[in-house]
Coordinates of C-alpha atoms in Angstrom, one line a residue:
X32 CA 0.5 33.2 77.3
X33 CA -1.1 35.9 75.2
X34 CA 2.0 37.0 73.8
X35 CA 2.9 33.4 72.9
X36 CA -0.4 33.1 71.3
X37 CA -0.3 36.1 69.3
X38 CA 3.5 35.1 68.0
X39 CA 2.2 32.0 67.0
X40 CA -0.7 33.7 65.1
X41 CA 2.0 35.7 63.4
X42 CA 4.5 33.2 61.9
X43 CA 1.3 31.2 60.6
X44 CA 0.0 34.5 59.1
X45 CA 3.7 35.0 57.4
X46 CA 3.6 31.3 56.3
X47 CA 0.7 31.7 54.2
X48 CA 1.4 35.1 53.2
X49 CA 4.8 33.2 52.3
X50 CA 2.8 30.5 50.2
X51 CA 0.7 32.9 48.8
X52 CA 3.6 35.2 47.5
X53 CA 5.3 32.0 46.0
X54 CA 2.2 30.3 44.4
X55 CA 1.5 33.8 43.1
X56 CA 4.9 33.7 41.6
X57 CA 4.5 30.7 40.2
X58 CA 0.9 31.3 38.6
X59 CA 2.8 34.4 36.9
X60 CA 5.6 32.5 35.4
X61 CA 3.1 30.2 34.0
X62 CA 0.7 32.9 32.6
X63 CA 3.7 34.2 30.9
X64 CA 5.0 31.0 29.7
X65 CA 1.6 30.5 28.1
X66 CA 1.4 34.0 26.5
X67 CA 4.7 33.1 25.2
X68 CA 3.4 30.0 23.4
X69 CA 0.4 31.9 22.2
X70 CA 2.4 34.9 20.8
X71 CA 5.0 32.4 19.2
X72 CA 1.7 30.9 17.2
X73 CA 1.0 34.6 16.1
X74 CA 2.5 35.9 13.2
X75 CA 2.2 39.5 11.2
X76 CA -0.4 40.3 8.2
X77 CA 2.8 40.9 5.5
X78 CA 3.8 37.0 6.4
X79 CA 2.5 35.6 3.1
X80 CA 2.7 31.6 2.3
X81 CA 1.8 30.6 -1.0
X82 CA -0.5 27.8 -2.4
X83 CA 0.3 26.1 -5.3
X84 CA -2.0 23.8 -7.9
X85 CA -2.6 22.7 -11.2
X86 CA -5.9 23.4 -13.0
X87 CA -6.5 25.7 -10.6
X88 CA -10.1 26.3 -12.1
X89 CA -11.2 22.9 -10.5
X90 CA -13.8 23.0 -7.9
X91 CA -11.8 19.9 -5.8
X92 CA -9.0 23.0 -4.6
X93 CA -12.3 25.1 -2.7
X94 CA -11.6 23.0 0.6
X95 CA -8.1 23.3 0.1
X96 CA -7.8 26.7 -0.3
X97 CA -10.6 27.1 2.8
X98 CA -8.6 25.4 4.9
X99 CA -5.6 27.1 4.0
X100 CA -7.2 30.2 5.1
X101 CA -8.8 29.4 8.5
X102 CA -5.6 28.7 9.3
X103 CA -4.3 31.9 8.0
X104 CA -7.0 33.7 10.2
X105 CA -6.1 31.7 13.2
X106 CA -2.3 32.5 13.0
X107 CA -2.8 36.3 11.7
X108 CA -1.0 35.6 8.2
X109 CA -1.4 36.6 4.6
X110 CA -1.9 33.7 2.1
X111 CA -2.0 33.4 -2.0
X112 CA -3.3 30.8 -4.0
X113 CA -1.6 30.2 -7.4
X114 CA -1.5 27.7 -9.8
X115 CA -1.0 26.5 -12.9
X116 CA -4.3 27.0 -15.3
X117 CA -3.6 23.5 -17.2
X118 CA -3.1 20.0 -16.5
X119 CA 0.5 21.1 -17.8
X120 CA 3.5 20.6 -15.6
X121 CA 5.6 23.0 -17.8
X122 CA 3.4 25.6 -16.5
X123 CA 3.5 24.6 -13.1
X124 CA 6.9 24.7 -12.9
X125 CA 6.9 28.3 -14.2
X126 CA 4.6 29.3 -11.7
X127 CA 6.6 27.8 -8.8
X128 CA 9.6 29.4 -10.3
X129 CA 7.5 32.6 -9.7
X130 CA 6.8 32.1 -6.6
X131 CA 9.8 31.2 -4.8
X132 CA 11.3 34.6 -6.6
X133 CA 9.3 36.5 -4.4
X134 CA 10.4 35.0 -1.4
X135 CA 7.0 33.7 0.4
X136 CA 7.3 32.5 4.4
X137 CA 6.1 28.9 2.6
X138 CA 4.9 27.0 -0.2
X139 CA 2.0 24.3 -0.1
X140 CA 2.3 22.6 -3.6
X141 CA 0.0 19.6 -5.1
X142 CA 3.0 18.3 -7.8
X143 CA 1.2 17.9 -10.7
X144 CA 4.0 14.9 -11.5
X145 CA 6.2 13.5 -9.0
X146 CA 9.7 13.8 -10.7
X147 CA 9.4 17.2 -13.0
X148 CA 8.8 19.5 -10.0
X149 CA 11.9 17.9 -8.1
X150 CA 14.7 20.3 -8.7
X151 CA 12.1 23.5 -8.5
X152 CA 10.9 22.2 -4.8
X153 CA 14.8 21.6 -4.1
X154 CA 15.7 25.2 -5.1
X155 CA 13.2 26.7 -2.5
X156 CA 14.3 24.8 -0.3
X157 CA 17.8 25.4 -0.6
X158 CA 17.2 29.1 -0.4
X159 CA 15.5 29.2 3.0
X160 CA 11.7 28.6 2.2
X161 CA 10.3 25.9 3.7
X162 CA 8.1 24.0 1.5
X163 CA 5.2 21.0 2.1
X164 CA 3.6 18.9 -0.5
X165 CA 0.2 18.1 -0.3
X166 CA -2.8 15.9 -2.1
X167 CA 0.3 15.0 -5.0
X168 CA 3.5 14.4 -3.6
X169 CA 7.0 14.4 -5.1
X170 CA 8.8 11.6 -2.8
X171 CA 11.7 12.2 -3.9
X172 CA 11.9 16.0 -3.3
X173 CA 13.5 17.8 -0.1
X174 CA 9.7 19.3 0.6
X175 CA 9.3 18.5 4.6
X176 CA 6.1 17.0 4.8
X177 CA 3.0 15.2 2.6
X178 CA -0.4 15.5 3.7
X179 CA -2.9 14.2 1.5
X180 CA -4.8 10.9 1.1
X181 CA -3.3 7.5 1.1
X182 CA -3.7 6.6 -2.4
X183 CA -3.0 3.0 -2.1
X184 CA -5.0 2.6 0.6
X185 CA -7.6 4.7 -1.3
X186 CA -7.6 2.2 -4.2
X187 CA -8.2 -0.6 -2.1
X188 CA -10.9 0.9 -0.8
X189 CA -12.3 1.4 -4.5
X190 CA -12.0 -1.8 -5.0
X191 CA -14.0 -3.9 -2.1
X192 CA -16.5 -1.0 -3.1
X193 CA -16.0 -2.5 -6.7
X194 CA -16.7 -6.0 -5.4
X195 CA -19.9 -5.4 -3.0
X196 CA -21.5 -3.5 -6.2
X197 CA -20.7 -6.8 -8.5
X198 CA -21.5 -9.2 -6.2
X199 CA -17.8 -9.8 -5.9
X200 CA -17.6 -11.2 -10.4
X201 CA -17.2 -9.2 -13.4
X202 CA -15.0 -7.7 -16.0
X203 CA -13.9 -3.9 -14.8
X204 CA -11.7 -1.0 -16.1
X205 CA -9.4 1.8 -14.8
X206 CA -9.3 5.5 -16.2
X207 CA -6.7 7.2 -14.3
X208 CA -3.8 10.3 -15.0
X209 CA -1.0 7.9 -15.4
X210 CA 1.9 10.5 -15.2
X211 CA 0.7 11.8 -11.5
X212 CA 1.5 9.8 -8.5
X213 CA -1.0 9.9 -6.1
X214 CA -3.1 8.6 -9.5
X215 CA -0.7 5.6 -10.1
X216 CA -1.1 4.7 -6.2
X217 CA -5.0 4.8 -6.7
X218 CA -4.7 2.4 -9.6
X219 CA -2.2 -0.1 -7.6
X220 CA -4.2 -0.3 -4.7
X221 CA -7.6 -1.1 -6.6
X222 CA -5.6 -3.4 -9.4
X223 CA -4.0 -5.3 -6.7
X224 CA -6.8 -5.8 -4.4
X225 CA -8.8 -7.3 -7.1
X226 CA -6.3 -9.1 -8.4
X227 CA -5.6 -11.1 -4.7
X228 CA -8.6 -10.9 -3.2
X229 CA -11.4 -11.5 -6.2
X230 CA -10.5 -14.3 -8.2
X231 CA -13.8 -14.1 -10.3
X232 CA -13.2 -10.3 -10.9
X233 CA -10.6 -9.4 -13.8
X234 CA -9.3 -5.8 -14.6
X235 CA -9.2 -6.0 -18.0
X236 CA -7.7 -2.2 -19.1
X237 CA -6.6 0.8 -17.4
X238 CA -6.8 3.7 -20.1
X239 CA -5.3 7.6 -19.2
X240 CA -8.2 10.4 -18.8
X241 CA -5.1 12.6 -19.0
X242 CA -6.9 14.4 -16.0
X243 CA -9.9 15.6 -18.2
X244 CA -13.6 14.6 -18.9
X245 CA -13.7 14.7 -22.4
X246 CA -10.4 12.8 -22.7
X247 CA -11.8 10.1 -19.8
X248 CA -15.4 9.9 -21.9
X249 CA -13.1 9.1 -25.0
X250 CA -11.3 6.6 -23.0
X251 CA -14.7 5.0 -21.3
X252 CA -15.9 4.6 -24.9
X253 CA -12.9 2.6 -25.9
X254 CA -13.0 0.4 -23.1
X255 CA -16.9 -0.4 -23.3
X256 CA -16.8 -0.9 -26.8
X257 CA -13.2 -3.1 -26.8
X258 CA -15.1 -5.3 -24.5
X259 CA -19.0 -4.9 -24.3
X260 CA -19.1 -7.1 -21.4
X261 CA -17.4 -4.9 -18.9
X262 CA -19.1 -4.0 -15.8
X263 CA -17.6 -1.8 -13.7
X264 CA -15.5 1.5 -14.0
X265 CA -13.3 3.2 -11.3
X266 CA -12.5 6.5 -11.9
X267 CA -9.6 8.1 -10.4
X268 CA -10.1 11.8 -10.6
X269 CA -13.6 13.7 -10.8
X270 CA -13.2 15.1 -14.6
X271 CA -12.4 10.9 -15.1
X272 CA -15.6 10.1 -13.2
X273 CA -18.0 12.6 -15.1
X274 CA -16.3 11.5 -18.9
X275 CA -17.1 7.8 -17.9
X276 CA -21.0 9.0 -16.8
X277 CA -21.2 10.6 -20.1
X278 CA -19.7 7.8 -22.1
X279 CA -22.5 5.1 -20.0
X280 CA -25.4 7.4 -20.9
X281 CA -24.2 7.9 -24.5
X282 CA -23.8 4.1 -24.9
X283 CA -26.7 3.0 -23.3
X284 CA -24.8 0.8 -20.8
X285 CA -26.4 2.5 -17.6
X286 CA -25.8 -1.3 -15.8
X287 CA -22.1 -0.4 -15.9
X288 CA -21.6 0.2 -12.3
X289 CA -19.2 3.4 -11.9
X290 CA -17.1 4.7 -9.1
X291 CA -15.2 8.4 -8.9
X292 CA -13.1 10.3 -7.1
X293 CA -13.6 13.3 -4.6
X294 CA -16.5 15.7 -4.7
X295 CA -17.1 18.5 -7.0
X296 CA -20.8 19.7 -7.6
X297 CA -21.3 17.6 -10.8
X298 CA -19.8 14.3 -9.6
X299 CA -22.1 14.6 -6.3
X300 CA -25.2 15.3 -8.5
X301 CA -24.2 12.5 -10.8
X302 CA -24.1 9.7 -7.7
X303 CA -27.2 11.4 -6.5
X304 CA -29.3 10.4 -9.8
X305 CA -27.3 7.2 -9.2
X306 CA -25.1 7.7 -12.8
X307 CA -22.1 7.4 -10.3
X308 CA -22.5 4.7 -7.7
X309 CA -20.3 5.8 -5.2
X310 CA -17.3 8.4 -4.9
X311 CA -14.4 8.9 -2.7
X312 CA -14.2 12.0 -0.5
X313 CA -10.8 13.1 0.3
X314 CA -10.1 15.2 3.6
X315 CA -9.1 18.5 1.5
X316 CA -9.3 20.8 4.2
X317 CA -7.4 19.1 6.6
X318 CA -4.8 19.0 4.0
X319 CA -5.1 23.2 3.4
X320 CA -5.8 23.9 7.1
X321 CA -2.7 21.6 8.5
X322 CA 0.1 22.4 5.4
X323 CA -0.4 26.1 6.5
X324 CA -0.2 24.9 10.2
X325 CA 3.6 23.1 9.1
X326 CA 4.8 26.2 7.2
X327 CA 4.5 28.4 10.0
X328 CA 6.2 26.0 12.7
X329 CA 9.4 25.4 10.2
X330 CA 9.1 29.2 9.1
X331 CA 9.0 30.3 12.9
X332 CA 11.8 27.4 13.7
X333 CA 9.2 25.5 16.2
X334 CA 10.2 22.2 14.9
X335 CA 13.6 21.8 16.6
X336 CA 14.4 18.4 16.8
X337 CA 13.7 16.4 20.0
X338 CA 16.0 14.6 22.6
X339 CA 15.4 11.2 20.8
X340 CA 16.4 13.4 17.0
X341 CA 12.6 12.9 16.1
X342 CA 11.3 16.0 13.9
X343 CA 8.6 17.2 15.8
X344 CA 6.8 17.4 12.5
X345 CA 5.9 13.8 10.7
X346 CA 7.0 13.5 6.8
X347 CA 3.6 11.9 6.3
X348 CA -0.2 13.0 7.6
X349 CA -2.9 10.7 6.4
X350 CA -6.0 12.9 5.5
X351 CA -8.6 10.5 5.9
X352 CA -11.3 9.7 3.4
X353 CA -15.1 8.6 3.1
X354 CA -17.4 6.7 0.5
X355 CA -20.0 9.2 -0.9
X356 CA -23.4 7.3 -2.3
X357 CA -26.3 8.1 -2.5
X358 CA -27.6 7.7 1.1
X359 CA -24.9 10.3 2.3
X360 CA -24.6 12.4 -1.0
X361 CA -26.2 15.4 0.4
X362 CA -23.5 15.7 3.3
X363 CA -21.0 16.3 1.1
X364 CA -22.4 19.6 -0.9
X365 CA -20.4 23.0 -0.5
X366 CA -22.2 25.6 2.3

């Protein structure tokens, strides 16, 4: 009896030493699956991606940039920001042509216009270096990805804003970068909502701020004084928003209600003394932080296509956006 007892005790000893050794196994395989993932999302110090702008003296490219280098830290790369120093897509070109010579692991380009940059964006490419668009895009390029604001959508936005500050009547204007796309969507959303959805409102010109304040303050001027009885301004771009503000307070026309676009220093401090009435925030690190994030999956081949041929990675990420005024303003300062 004691033997039978002690055999018994035995083979359920050597069954859970049995489990033990196979769900020890199996806790292994996963650790190292799992270190495997984590490694494959690690990358070396000399694997540089590249950001690319225009007027890259503007404030509005901080958060980019920031976010293009937290996730540079996270991922134990090398990044560069370059850009073009003008609103000058001749020089932006040059600059991308520079780039891609030296080969980066990826390029992150706003496209200053979104036709001229086609063929340079193609090139890279073409020659291995996998490039996303972000902010501007160039639709028609073979970049992987856009991740920026929907402009349209954007624009609409604008315009209900527009409405609730007019009390839904009223003459307004448009000062925009005609040339740039995500600029034309801005203007097509806001033109169209007022057009269908406020029959008492009118958009009566939409002048080109060419991107720059004094330019958009020389624009602004023509509008207010081509018709004196306009009351509302939508702005764009920030350099648009601060030329309008200027062009109000020079004319003395401070009931002209006002509305800009993102969130440099002077354009919050201009809705904070309530010059500006409201401004659009774009999500501009998400747009840095996740481009960077893209790069390194199609530079590291992570994006193999699925079972179903879906990319992995989506050719569009919506980056969100918020309306700054004066009761949020101080949310929205650089730390």
């Amino acid at each position: 009896m004691k033997i039978r007892t002690l055999i018994a005790m035995y083979a359920c000893l050597l069954s859970i030493f049995i489990a033990y050794a196979y769900y020890y196994q199996q806790d292994i395989s996963r650790i190292r699956s799992l270190q495997d993932e984590i490694s494959s999302l690690h990358g070396k110090p000399d694997e540089k991606y590249v950001m690319v702008t225009f007027q890259s003296g503007m404030d509005y490219w901080k958060r980019c940039l920031k976010g293009f280098e937290d996730a540079a830290e996270s991922l134990n790369v090398s990044v560069e920001y370059r850009g073009a120093t003008q609103y000058d897509v001749n020089e932006q070109v040059t600059v991308l042509e520079q780039v891609i010579a030296r080969k980066p692991a990826g390029i992150a380009i706003s496209a200053i216009n979104p036709t001229a940059l086609t063929k340079t964006i193609n090139k890279a490419v073409e020659e291995g270096i996998p490039v996303v668009l972000f902010d501007s895009n160039a639709s028609g390029s073979k970049a992987f990805s856009f991740l920026g604001t929907n402009n349209y959508s954007a624009g609409v936005t604008a315009a209900h804003e527009m409405a609730k500050l007019l009390k839904s009547e009223g003459k307004v204007a448009v000062i925009t970068s005609p040339h740039q796309l995500n600029h034309q969507e801005r203007t097509r959303g806001f033109v169209e909502t007022i057009y269908q959805k406020y029959p008492r409102m009118q958009v009566v010109a939409v002048k080109n701020g060419k991107g720059d304040a004094l330019a958009s303050k020389q624009a602004a001027m023509e509008v207010l004084n081509d018709y004196p009885d306009v009351q509302g301004i939508f702005a764009t771009e920030a350099n648009g928003g601060v030329g309008m503000a200027e062009a109000v307070a020079e004319l003395n026309k401070k009931y002209v209600k006002l509305i800009s676009f993102d969130t440099e220093k002077q354009t919050l401090d201009l809705v904070k003394e309530g010059a500006i009435a409201a401004t659009l925030a774009q999500g501009t690190w998400n747009m840095g932080y996740w481009s960077l994030q893209f790069l390194f999956h199609l530079h590291h081949h992570l994006t193999s296509p699925s079972r179903s041929g879906d990319a992995l990675l989506p050719a569009y990420v919506d980056t969100g956006i918020t309306v700054v005024t004066r009761d949020n303003v101080d949310h929205f300062y650089a730390k």
